[in-house]
Amino acid sequence: MKIIHQHLKETSCYDGSPIQPLWALDKYGIKGSSIISWMGPMEIKAENIVDVEDVGLEIKSDNMAHFIVEHFDCQPADIRICYHRQRILVMLLKEELRSFGIECKRRGDDLFVNSKKLTVSIATISPTSMKIHLGMNITSEGTPDDVKTIGFFECNESLNEKDIVNLINNVSKNYIDEINDIEQDITKTRSFY
């Protein structure tokens, strides 16, 4: 399966709207399965909140690394497969953070460092695609006061913006490789009925 990764150099605020289907096509002309990544703030508008448990909560940060994943390979879109892929993406981020000397604990689809929340994530479907958003705090500034948070820079003071870009590119490449490896395993496996 071909998955395109495009890292955007421009900064933009994640307001929840990129989780809509065909966002990469509408906004950047990218057709097909993709990962779009960028750095920027997050402030999710109430009308764009997907997780029912998050309604009424502040979901914001001054600066995050964002991943928006969209898959078209499963028709109709399957929410269970989408959540499995979300967990793969989160676990690959956890592995990559370890290479920067950052040890995390995973609880569901969230990563924590010293009991402080490092990430936010959601998975959802539309009639045609599966969508995932994963955001990692670059700094804890601007996050909700009622949540203990931590940022990438606060985990290791020697890290810089180039490290974040490398992390984003590595996680995206590893995710694409993992999905493609699964597809290859499917094509070489004899099944019995």
Short mmCIF file of N, CA and C in Angstrom, two decimals:
data_model
loop_
_atom_site.label_atom_id
_atom_site.label_comp_id
_atom_site.label_asym_id
_atom_site.label_seq_id
_atom_site.Cartn_x
_atom_site.Cartn_y
_atom_site.Cartn_z
N MET A 1 0.84 -1.17 0.00
CA MET A 1 0.00 0.00 0.00
C MET A 1 0.89 1.24 0.00
N LYS A 2 0.59 2.17 -0.87
CA LYS A 2 1.38 3.40 -0.93
C LYS A 2 0.82 4.40 0.07
N ILE A 3 1.70 4.89 0.94
CA ILE A 3 1.34 5.93 1.90
C ILE A 3 2.34 7.07 1.71
N ILE A 4 1.84 8.25 1.48
CA ILE A 4 2.69 9.43 1.27
C ILE A 4 2.87 10.15 2.60
N HIS A 5 4.12 10.54 2.91
CA HIS A 5 4.35 11.41 4.07
C HIS A 5 4.79 12.77 3.56
N GLN A 6 4.14 13.80 4.07
CA GLN A 6 4.56 15.17 3.77
C GLN A 6 4.66 15.95 5.07
N HIS A 7 5.87 16.47 5.32
CA HIS A 7 6.06 17.32 6.50
C HIS A 7 5.94 18.77 6.06
N LEU A 8 5.03 19.50 6.70
CA LEU A 8 4.79 20.90 6.35
C LEU A 8 5.75 21.79 7.12
N LYS A 9 6.38 22.71 6.42
CA LYS A 9 7.32 23.62 7.08
C LYS A 9 6.59 24.76 7.77
N GLU A 10 5.41 25.11 7.25
CA GLU A 10 4.69 26.23 7.86
C GLU A 10 4.02 25.77 9.15
N THR A 11 3.91 26.69 10.07
CA THR A 11 3.26 26.45 11.35
C THR A 11 1.78 26.75 11.22
N SER A 12 0.94 25.87 11.73
CA SER A 12 -0.50 26.16 11.76
C SER A 12 -1.10 25.53 13.02
N CYS A 13 -2.23 26.08 13.43
CA CYS A 13 -2.90 25.62 14.64
C CYS A 13 -3.79 24.43 14.31
N TYR A 14 -3.67 23.36 15.10
CA TYR A 14 -4.57 22.22 14.97
C TYR A 14 -5.85 22.56 15.73
N ASP A 15 -6.94 22.75 14.98
CA ASP A 15 -8.22 23.09 15.60
C ASP A 15 -9.21 21.94 15.58
N GLY A 16 -8.75 20.77 15.14
CA GLY A 16 -9.61 19.60 15.06
C GLY A 16 -10.14 19.36 13.66
N SER A 17 -10.14 20.37 12.79
CA SER A 17 -10.70 20.20 11.45
C SER A 17 -9.89 19.24 10.56
N PRO A 18 -8.57 19.08 10.75
CA PRO A 18 -7.84 18.13 9.90
C PRO A 18 -8.27 16.67 10.06
N ILE A 19 -9.05 16.36 11.10
CA ILE A 19 -9.54 14.99 11.29
C ILE A 19 -10.68 14.69 10.32
N GLN A 20 -11.18 15.70 9.63
CA GLN A 20 -12.24 15.51 8.64
C GLN A 20 -11.71 14.69 7.45
N PRO A 21 -12.56 13.88 6.81
CA PRO A 21 -12.11 13.10 5.67
C PRO A 21 -11.67 14.00 4.51
N LEU A 22 -10.69 13.51 3.77
CA LEU A 22 -10.15 14.16 2.57
C LEU A 22 -9.48 15.51 2.85
N TRP A 23 -9.10 15.75 4.10
CA TRP A 23 -8.44 17.01 4.45
C TRP A 23 -7.14 17.20 3.66
N ALA A 24 -6.33 16.17 3.56
CA ALA A 24 -5.04 16.28 2.84
C ALA A 24 -5.27 16.58 1.36
N LEU A 25 -6.29 16.00 0.78
CA LEU A 25 -6.62 16.27 -0.63
C LEU A 25 -7.14 17.69 -0.79
N ASP A 26 -8.09 18.07 0.06
CA ASP A 26 -8.68 19.41 -0.05
C ASP A 26 -7.66 20.51 0.19
N LYS A 27 -6.79 20.31 1.17
CA LYS A 27 -5.87 21.38 1.59
C LYS A 27 -4.55 21.37 0.81
N TYR A 28 -4.03 20.15 0.49
CA TYR A 28 -2.69 20.06 -0.11
C TYR A 28 -2.64 19.28 -1.42
N GLY A 29 -3.79 18.82 -1.91
CA GLY A 29 -3.82 18.08 -3.16
C GLY A 29 -3.22 16.69 -3.07
N ILE A 30 -3.12 16.15 -1.86
CA ILE A 30 -2.53 14.82 -1.67
C ILE A 30 -3.64 13.79 -1.71
N LYS A 31 -3.58 12.94 -2.72
CA LYS A 31 -4.62 11.94 -2.96
C LYS A 31 -4.14 10.59 -2.45
N GLY A 32 -5.01 9.91 -1.72
CA GLY A 32 -4.66 8.58 -1.24
C GLY A 32 -4.23 8.59 0.21
N SER A 33 -3.80 7.43 0.67
CA SER A 33 -3.37 7.28 2.07
C SER A 33 -2.15 8.16 2.34
N SER A 34 -2.16 8.82 3.51
CA SER A 34 -1.10 9.80 3.76
C SER A 34 -0.87 10.02 5.25
N ILE A 35 0.31 10.58 5.52
CA ILE A 35 0.63 11.16 6.83
C ILE A 35 1.06 12.60 6.55
N ILE A 36 0.35 13.54 7.14
CA ILE A 36 0.74 14.94 7.07
C ILE A 36 1.22 15.32 8.46
N SER A 37 2.41 15.90 8.54
CA SER A 37 2.97 16.29 9.84
C SER A 37 3.38 17.75 9.81
N TRP A 38 3.34 18.37 10.98
CA TRP A 38 3.78 19.75 11.11
C TRP A 38 3.91 20.07 12.60
N MET A 39 4.43 21.26 12.87
CA MET A 39 4.54 21.75 14.25
C MET A 39 3.71 23.00 14.39
N GLY A 40 3.06 23.13 15.54
CA GLY A 40 2.25 24.31 15.77
C GLY A 40 1.37 24.14 16.99
N PRO A 41 0.64 25.18 17.33
CA PRO A 41 -0.23 25.11 18.50
C PRO A 41 -1.44 24.21 18.26
N MET A 42 -2.21 24.00 19.32
CA MET A 42 -3.45 23.24 19.22
C MET A 42 -4.48 23.91 20.10
N GLU A 43 -5.64 24.11 19.53
CA GLU A 43 -6.81 24.55 20.30
C GLU A 43 -8.02 24.02 19.57
N ILE A 44 -8.57 22.93 20.08
CA ILE A 44 -9.65 22.25 19.39
C ILE A 44 -10.97 22.94 19.70
N LYS A 45 -11.65 23.32 18.63
CA LYS A 45 -12.96 23.96 18.77
C LYS A 45 -13.99 22.91 19.17
N ALA A 46 -14.97 23.34 19.93
CA ALA A 46 -15.99 22.42 20.47
C ALA A 46 -16.65 21.60 19.38
N GLU A 47 -16.92 22.20 18.23
CA GLU A 47 -17.60 21.48 17.15
C GLU A 47 -16.72 20.44 16.47
N ASN A 48 -15.42 20.46 16.73
CA ASN A 48 -14.50 19.50 16.13
C ASN A 48 -14.05 18.41 17.09
N ILE A 49 -14.58 18.37 18.30
CA ILE A 49 -14.19 17.33 19.26
C ILE A 49 -14.85 16.02 18.86
N VAL A 50 -14.04 14.98 18.69
CA VAL A 50 -14.50 13.68 18.23
C VAL A 50 -14.79 12.75 19.41
N ASP A 51 -13.96 12.80 20.44
CA ASP A 51 -14.10 11.93 21.60
C ASP A 51 -15.20 12.48 22.52
N VAL A 52 -16.27 11.74 22.67
CA VAL A 52 -17.42 12.19 23.47
C VAL A 52 -17.00 12.52 24.90
N GLU A 53 -16.03 11.78 25.45
CA GLU A 53 -15.57 12.05 26.82
C GLU A 53 -14.84 13.38 26.95
N ASP A 54 -14.40 13.96 25.82
CA ASP A 54 -13.66 15.22 25.86
C ASP A 54 -14.55 16.45 25.71
N VAL A 55 -15.84 16.27 25.44
CA VAL A 55 -16.74 17.40 25.26
C VAL A 55 -16.75 18.24 26.54
N GLY A 56 -16.55 19.54 26.36
CA GLY A 56 -16.52 20.45 27.50
C GLY A 56 -15.14 20.67 28.09
N LEU A 57 -14.15 19.89 27.65
CA LEU A 57 -12.78 20.04 28.16
C LEU A 57 -11.98 20.97 27.27
N GLU A 58 -10.97 21.61 27.86
CA GLU A 58 -10.01 22.38 27.07
C GLU A 58 -8.98 21.40 26.52
N ILE A 59 -8.75 21.45 25.22
CA ILE A 59 -7.71 20.63 24.59
C ILE A 59 -6.84 21.61 23.81
N LYS A 60 -5.68 21.96 24.41
CA LYS A 60 -4.87 23.00 23.81
C LYS A 60 -3.41 22.87 24.23
N SER A 61 -2.56 23.51 23.44
CA SER A 61 -1.12 23.58 23.73
C SER A 61 -0.53 24.68 22.86
N ASP A 62 0.52 25.32 23.35
CA ASP A 62 1.16 26.38 22.56
C ASP A 62 1.99 25.83 21.40
N ASN A 63 2.51 24.60 21.55
CA ASN A 63 3.35 24.06 20.49
C ASN A 63 3.40 22.54 20.56
N MET A 64 3.04 21.90 19.47
CA MET A 64 3.01 20.44 19.39
C MET A 64 3.58 19.98 18.04
N ALA A 65 4.00 18.72 18.01
CA ALA A 65 4.26 18.03 16.74
C ALA A 65 2.99 17.25 16.42
N HIS A 66 2.46 17.46 15.22
CA HIS A 66 1.18 16.86 14.82
C HIS A 66 1.39 15.84 13.71
N PHE A 67 0.65 14.74 13.81
CA PHE A 67 0.56 13.74 12.75
C PHE A 67 -0.92 13.56 12.41
N ILE A 68 -1.27 13.68 11.14
CA ILE A 68 -2.61 13.33 10.67
C ILE A 68 -2.45 12.19 9.68
N VAL A 69 -3.02 11.05 10.01
CA VAL A 69 -2.93 9.86 9.17
C VAL A 69 -4.31 9.61 8.56
N GLU A 70 -4.33 9.29 7.27
CA GLU A 70 -5.59 8.91 6.62
C GLU A 70 -5.34 7.67 5.77
N HIS A 71 -6.21 6.67 5.94
CA HIS A 71 -6.13 5.42 5.18
C HIS A 71 -7.41 5.20 4.39
N PHE A 72 -7.25 4.72 3.17
CA PHE A 72 -8.38 4.41 2.29
C PHE A 72 -8.44 2.93 1.92
N ASP A 73 -7.58 2.10 2.50
CA ASP A 73 -7.42 0.72 2.04
C ASP A 73 -8.52 -0.23 2.50
N CYS A 74 -9.35 0.18 3.42
CA CYS A 74 -10.39 -0.70 3.97
C CYS A 74 -11.75 -0.06 3.70
N GLN A 75 -12.54 -0.71 2.85
CA GLN A 75 -13.87 -0.18 2.51
C GLN A 75 -14.93 -1.20 2.85
N PRO A 76 -15.93 -0.90 3.68
CA PRO A 76 -16.05 0.39 4.36
C PRO A 76 -15.00 0.53 5.45
N ALA A 77 -14.77 1.77 5.86
CA ALA A 77 -13.75 2.05 6.88
C ALA A 77 -14.11 1.30 8.17
N ASP A 78 -13.08 0.80 8.85
CA ASP A 78 -13.25 -0.05 10.03
C ASP A 78 -12.65 0.64 11.25
N ILE A 79 -13.50 1.03 12.21
CA ILE A 79 -13.04 1.75 13.38
C ILE A 79 -12.07 0.91 14.23
N ARG A 80 -12.27 -0.41 14.27
CA ARG A 80 -11.38 -1.27 15.05
C ARG A 80 -9.97 -1.28 14.45
N ILE A 81 -9.88 -1.44 13.13
CA ILE A 81 -8.57 -1.40 12.46
C ILE A 81 -7.93 -0.03 12.67
N CYS A 82 -8.73 1.02 12.62
CA CYS A 82 -8.21 2.36 12.80
C CYS A 82 -7.59 2.53 14.20
N TYR A 83 -8.28 2.02 15.22
CA TYR A 83 -7.73 2.11 16.58
C TYR A 83 -6.47 1.24 16.73
N HIS A 84 -6.42 0.10 16.07
CA HIS A 84 -5.20 -0.72 16.11
C HIS A 84 -4.04 0.06 15.49
N ARG A 85 -4.30 0.71 14.36
CA ARG A 85 -3.24 1.48 13.71
C ARG A 85 -2.82 2.67 14.56
N GLN A 86 -3.77 3.29 15.25
CA GLN A 86 -3.43 4.39 16.14
C GLN A 86 -2.46 3.91 17.22
N ARG A 87 -2.72 2.74 17.79
CA ARG A 87 -1.83 2.21 18.83
C ARG A 87 -0.45 1.90 18.26
N ILE A 88 -0.39 1.40 17.02
CA ILE A 88 0.91 1.16 16.38
C ILE A 88 1.67 2.48 16.28
N LEU A 89 0.99 3.53 15.82
CA LEU A 89 1.64 4.84 15.68
C LEU A 89 2.16 5.35 17.03
N VAL A 90 1.36 5.23 18.07
CA VAL A 90 1.76 5.68 19.40
C VAL A 90 2.96 4.86 19.90
N MET A 91 2.94 3.56 19.69
CA MET A 91 4.06 2.72 20.15
C MET A 91 5.34 3.03 19.37
N LEU A 92 5.21 3.36 18.09
CA LEU A 92 6.39 3.74 17.31
C LEU A 92 6.96 5.07 17.81
N LEU A 93 6.09 6.00 18.19
CA LEU A 93 6.56 7.25 18.79
C LEU A 93 7.29 6.96 20.10
N LYS A 94 6.73 6.07 20.91
CA LYS A 94 7.37 5.69 22.19
C LYS A 94 8.78 5.12 21.93
N GLU A 95 8.90 4.25 20.93
CA GLU A 95 10.22 3.69 20.58
C GLU A 95 11.19 4.78 20.15
N GLU A 96 10.71 5.69 19.32
CA GLU A 96 11.58 6.76 18.81
C GLU A 96 12.01 7.69 19.94
N LEU A 97 11.12 7.98 20.86
CA LEU A 97 11.47 8.84 22.00
C LEU A 97 12.59 8.21 22.82
N ARG A 98 12.57 6.89 22.93
CA ARG A 98 13.63 6.19 23.67
C ARG A 98 15.00 6.47 23.04
N SER A 99 15.05 6.60 21.71
CA SER A 99 16.33 6.87 21.05
C SER A 99 16.85 8.28 21.39
N PHE A 100 15.97 9.15 21.90
CA PHE A 100 16.37 10.49 22.35
C PHE A 100 16.57 10.52 23.87
N GLY A 101 16.58 9.34 24.49
CA GLY A 101 16.79 9.25 25.93
C GLY A 101 15.56 9.55 26.76
N ILE A 102 14.38 9.50 26.13
CA ILE A 102 13.13 9.81 26.83
C ILE A 102 12.35 8.52 27.05
N GLU A 103 12.20 8.13 28.30
CA GLU A 103 11.45 6.92 28.65
C GLU A 103 10.00 7.30 28.97
N CYS A 104 9.07 6.63 28.31
CA CYS A 104 7.64 6.91 28.47
C CYS A 104 6.91 5.69 28.99
N LYS A 105 5.77 5.95 29.57
CA LYS A 105 4.80 4.91 29.89
C LYS A 105 3.62 5.14 28.96
N ARG A 106 3.06 4.04 28.43
CA ARG A 106 1.88 4.15 27.57
C ARG A 106 0.67 3.68 28.34
N ARG A 107 -0.37 4.50 28.32
CA ARG A 107 -1.68 4.10 28.84
C ARG A 107 -2.66 4.31 27.70
N GLY A 108 -3.11 3.21 27.09
CA GLY A 108 -4.00 3.31 25.95
C GLY A 108 -3.29 4.00 24.79
N ASP A 109 -3.87 5.12 24.35
CA ASP A 109 -3.27 5.84 23.22
C ASP A 109 -2.50 7.08 23.68
N ASP A 110 -2.18 7.18 24.97
CA ASP A 110 -1.45 8.33 25.51
C ASP A 110 -0.09 7.91 26.06
N LEU A 111 0.89 8.82 25.91
CA LEU A 111 2.23 8.62 26.47
C LEU A 111 2.45 9.59 27.63
N PHE A 112 3.10 9.08 28.67
CA PHE A 112 3.37 9.87 29.87
C PHE A 112 4.85 9.77 30.22
N VAL A 113 5.42 10.86 30.70
CA VAL A 113 6.78 10.90 31.23
C VAL A 113 6.67 11.39 32.66
N ASN A 114 7.11 10.56 33.62
CA ASN A 114 7.00 10.91 35.04
C ASN A 114 5.56 11.31 35.41
N SER A 115 4.62 10.53 34.93
CA SER A 115 3.18 10.73 35.19
C SER A 115 2.61 12.02 34.59
N LYS A 116 3.38 12.66 33.71
CA LYS A 116 2.92 13.88 33.03
C LYS A 116 2.59 13.54 31.58
N LYS A 117 1.47 14.06 31.10
CA LYS A 117 0.96 13.71 29.77
C LYS A 117 1.77 14.40 28.67
N LEU A 118 2.28 13.60 27.75
CA LEU A 118 3.09 14.10 26.64
C LEU A 118 2.30 14.21 25.35
N THR A 119 1.27 13.36 25.17
CA THR A 119 0.58 13.28 23.89
C THR A 119 -0.93 13.36 24.04
N VAL A 120 -1.57 13.64 22.90
CA VAL A 120 -3.02 13.48 22.74
C VAL A 120 -3.23 12.73 21.44
N SER A 121 -4.33 11.98 21.35
CA SER A 121 -4.57 11.23 20.12
C SER A 121 -6.05 10.87 20.01
N ILE A 122 -6.50 10.73 18.77
CA ILE A 122 -7.86 10.29 18.49
C ILE A 122 -7.85 9.50 17.18
N ALA A 123 -8.75 8.55 17.08
CA ALA A 123 -8.97 7.80 15.84
C ALA A 123 -10.46 7.86 15.52
N THR A 124 -10.78 7.93 14.25
CA THR A 124 -12.18 7.97 13.83
C THR A 124 -12.29 7.49 12.38
N ILE A 125 -13.51 7.37 11.92
CA ILE A 125 -13.74 6.94 10.54
C ILE A 125 -14.77 7.84 9.87
N SER A 126 -14.75 7.81 8.55
CA SER A 126 -15.79 8.42 7.73
C SER A 126 -16.30 7.31 6.81
N PRO A 127 -17.26 7.58 5.97
CA PRO A 127 -17.70 6.52 5.04
C PRO A 127 -16.59 6.01 4.12
N THR A 128 -15.55 6.84 3.89
CA THR A 128 -14.52 6.44 2.93
C THR A 128 -13.13 6.22 3.51
N SER A 129 -12.86 6.72 4.73
CA SER A 129 -11.48 6.63 5.22
C SER A 129 -11.42 6.48 6.73
N MET A 130 -10.22 6.09 7.18
CA MET A 130 -9.88 6.02 8.60
C MET A 130 -8.91 7.15 8.89
N LYS A 131 -9.12 7.87 10.01
CA LYS A 131 -8.30 9.02 10.34
C LYS A 131 -7.73 8.90 11.74
N ILE A 132 -6.49 9.37 11.91
CA ILE A 132 -5.81 9.39 13.20
C ILE A 132 -5.15 10.76 13.36
N HIS A 133 -5.30 11.35 14.54
CA HIS A 133 -4.48 12.50 14.91
C HIS A 133 -3.66 12.10 16.12
N LEU A 134 -2.36 12.37 16.06
CA LEU A 134 -1.46 12.20 17.20
C LEU A 134 -0.70 13.50 17.36
N GLY A 135 -0.79 14.08 18.55
CA GLY A 135 -0.06 15.29 18.85
C GLY A 135 0.85 15.08 20.05
N MET A 136 2.09 15.56 19.94
CA MET A 136 3.06 15.45 21.03
C MET A 136 3.45 16.85 21.46
N ASN A 137 3.32 17.13 22.76
CA ASN A 137 3.74 18.44 23.26
C ASN A 137 5.22 18.67 23.00
N ILE A 138 5.54 19.79 22.38
CA ILE A 138 6.93 20.21 22.27
C ILE A 138 7.31 20.94 23.56
N THR A 139 6.37 21.68 24.09
CA THR A 139 6.51 22.34 25.39
C THR A 139 5.19 22.15 26.14
N SER A 140 5.22 22.28 27.44
CA SER A 140 3.98 22.17 28.22
C SER A 140 3.27 23.50 28.33
N GLU A 141 3.84 24.56 27.78
CA GLU A 141 3.22 25.89 27.86
C GLU A 141 1.89 25.90 27.10
N GLY A 142 0.90 26.54 27.71
CA GLY A 142 -0.40 26.69 27.06
C GLY A 142 -1.30 25.47 27.17
N THR A 143 -0.87 24.47 27.92
CA THR A 143 -1.72 23.29 28.11
C THR A 143 -2.71 23.57 29.24
N PRO A 144 -3.80 22.81 29.33
CA PRO A 144 -4.80 23.07 30.37
C PRO A 144 -4.21 23.01 31.78
N ASP A 145 -4.67 23.89 32.64
CA ASP A 145 -4.16 23.98 34.01
C ASP A 145 -4.50 22.75 34.85
N ASP A 146 -5.58 22.05 34.49
CA ASP A 146 -6.03 20.92 35.30
C ASP A 146 -5.41 19.58 34.88
N VAL A 147 -4.44 19.62 33.94
CA VAL A 147 -3.78 18.40 33.48
C VAL A 147 -2.27 18.56 33.65
N LYS A 148 -1.63 17.59 34.30
CA LYS A 148 -0.17 17.61 34.42
C LYS A 148 0.41 17.20 33.07
N THR A 149 1.16 18.11 32.44
CA THR A 149 1.72 17.85 31.11
C THR A 149 3.22 18.07 31.11
N ILE A 150 3.84 17.58 30.05
CA ILE A 150 5.28 17.76 29.84
C ILE A 150 5.50 17.88 28.34
N GLY A 151 6.57 18.56 27.97
CA GLY A 151 6.92 18.71 26.56
C GLY A 151 8.24 18.03 26.23
N PHE A 152 8.43 17.79 24.95
CA PHE A 152 9.64 17.15 24.41
C PHE A 152 10.89 17.86 24.92
N PHE A 153 10.91 19.20 24.84
CA PHE A 153 12.09 19.95 25.29
C PHE A 153 12.33 19.82 26.79
N GLU A 154 11.27 19.65 27.57
CA GLU A 154 11.41 19.54 29.01
C GLU A 154 11.89 18.16 29.44
N CYS A 155 11.79 17.20 28.54
CA CYS A 155 12.27 15.84 28.84
C CYS A 155 13.78 15.74 28.71
N ASN A 156 14.36 16.58 27.86
CA ASN A 156 15.79 16.54 27.63
C ASN A 156 16.19 17.92 27.12
N GLU A 157 16.85 18.71 27.93
CA GLU A 157 17.16 20.10 27.61
C GLU A 157 18.13 20.27 26.45
N SER A 158 18.81 19.21 26.04
CA SER A 158 19.75 19.32 24.93
C SER A 158 19.07 19.19 23.57
N LEU A 159 17.77 18.92 23.55
CA LEU A 159 17.05 18.73 22.29
C LEU A 159 16.69 20.07 21.65
N ASN A 160 16.56 20.04 20.31
CA ASN A 160 16.22 21.26 19.58
C ASN A 160 15.21 20.94 18.47
N GLU A 161 14.86 21.96 17.68
CA GLU A 161 13.84 21.79 16.64
C GLU A 161 14.26 20.77 15.58
N LYS A 162 15.54 20.70 15.28
CA LYS A 162 16.01 19.71 14.31
C LYS A 162 15.73 18.30 14.81
N ASP A 163 15.87 18.09 16.11
CA ASP A 163 15.57 16.78 16.70
C ASP A 163 14.09 16.42 16.52
N ILE A 164 13.22 17.43 16.68
CA ILE A 164 11.79 17.17 16.50
C ILE A 164 11.48 16.76 15.07
N VAL A 165 12.07 17.47 14.11
CA VAL A 165 11.85 17.13 12.70
C VAL A 165 12.35 15.72 12.41
N ASN A 166 13.53 15.38 12.95
CA ASN A 166 14.05 14.02 12.76
C ASN A 166 13.11 12.99 13.38
N LEU A 167 12.61 13.26 14.58
CA LEU A 167 11.67 12.36 15.24
C LEU A 167 10.41 12.18 14.38
N ILE A 168 9.84 13.28 13.90
CA ILE A 168 8.64 13.22 13.07
C ILE A 168 8.88 12.37 11.83
N ASN A 169 9.99 12.63 11.15
CA ASN A 169 10.29 11.88 9.92
C ASN A 169 10.52 10.40 10.21
N ASN A 170 11.21 10.10 11.30
CA ASN A 170 11.48 8.70 11.65
C ASN A 170 10.20 7.96 12.02
N VAL A 171 9.34 8.59 12.83
CA VAL A 171 8.08 7.95 13.22
C VAL A 171 7.22 7.71 11.98
N SER A 172 7.14 8.70 11.11
CA SER A 172 6.33 8.55 9.89
C SER A 172 6.87 7.43 9.01
N LYS A 173 8.19 7.39 8.81
CA LYS A 173 8.79 6.33 7.99
C LYS A 173 8.56 4.97 8.62
N ASN A 174 8.75 4.86 9.93
CA ASN A 174 8.58 3.58 10.60
C ASN A 174 7.14 3.11 10.56
N TYR A 175 6.20 4.04 10.64
CA TYR A 175 4.78 3.69 10.54
C TYR A 175 4.47 3.15 9.14
N ILE A 176 4.93 3.85 8.13
CA ILE A 176 4.70 3.40 6.75
C ILE A 176 5.32 2.03 6.54
N ASP A 177 6.55 1.84 7.02
CA ASP A 177 7.23 0.54 6.88
C ASP A 177 6.45 -0.56 7.60
N GLU A 178 5.92 -0.26 8.80
CA GLU A 178 5.18 -1.26 9.57
C GLU A 178 3.90 -1.68 8.85
N ILE A 179 3.16 -0.71 8.34
CA ILE A 179 1.92 -1.01 7.61
C ILE A 179 2.24 -1.80 6.34
N ASN A 180 3.28 -1.40 5.62
CA ASN A 180 3.66 -2.12 4.40
C ASN A 180 4.15 -3.53 4.71
N ASP A 181 4.85 -3.70 5.83
CA ASP A 181 5.33 -5.02 6.24
C ASP A 181 4.14 -5.94 6.54
N ILE A 182 3.12 -5.40 7.19
CA ILE A 182 1.91 -6.19 7.45
C ILE A 182 1.26 -6.60 6.14
N GLU A 183 1.19 -5.67 5.18
CA GLU A 183 0.61 -5.99 3.87
C GLU A 183 1.40 -7.10 3.17
N GLN A 184 2.72 -7.04 3.27
CA GLN A 184 3.56 -8.08 2.66
C GLN A 184 3.34 -9.42 3.34
N ASP A 185 3.20 -9.42 4.67
CA ASP A 185 2.94 -10.67 5.40
C ASP A 185 1.62 -11.28 4.96
N ILE A 186 0.62 -10.44 4.73
CA ILE A 186 -0.68 -10.94 4.28
C ILE A 186 -0.56 -11.66 2.94
N THR A 187 0.26 -11.08 2.03
CA THR A 187 0.37 -11.64 0.68
C THR A 187 1.17 -12.94 0.61
N LYS A 188 1.89 -13.29 1.68
CA LYS A 188 2.68 -14.52 1.62
C LYS A 188 2.17 -15.60 2.57
N THR A 189 1.02 -15.36 3.17
CA THR A 189 0.50 -16.28 4.17
C THR A 189 -0.58 -17.16 3.56
N ARG A 190 -0.38 -18.44 3.65
CA ARG A 190 -1.39 -19.40 3.17
C ARG A 190 -2.51 -19.50 4.20
N SER A 191 -3.75 -19.36 3.77
CA SER A 191 -4.86 -19.47 4.69
C SER A 191 -5.63 -20.76 4.43
N PHE A 192 -6.27 -21.28 5.47
CA PHE A 192 -7.00 -22.55 5.38
C PHE A 192 -8.45 -22.31 5.80
N TYR A 193 -9.34 -22.91 5.05
CA TYR A 193 -10.76 -22.81 5.40
C TYR A 193 -11.31 -24.16 5.75
#
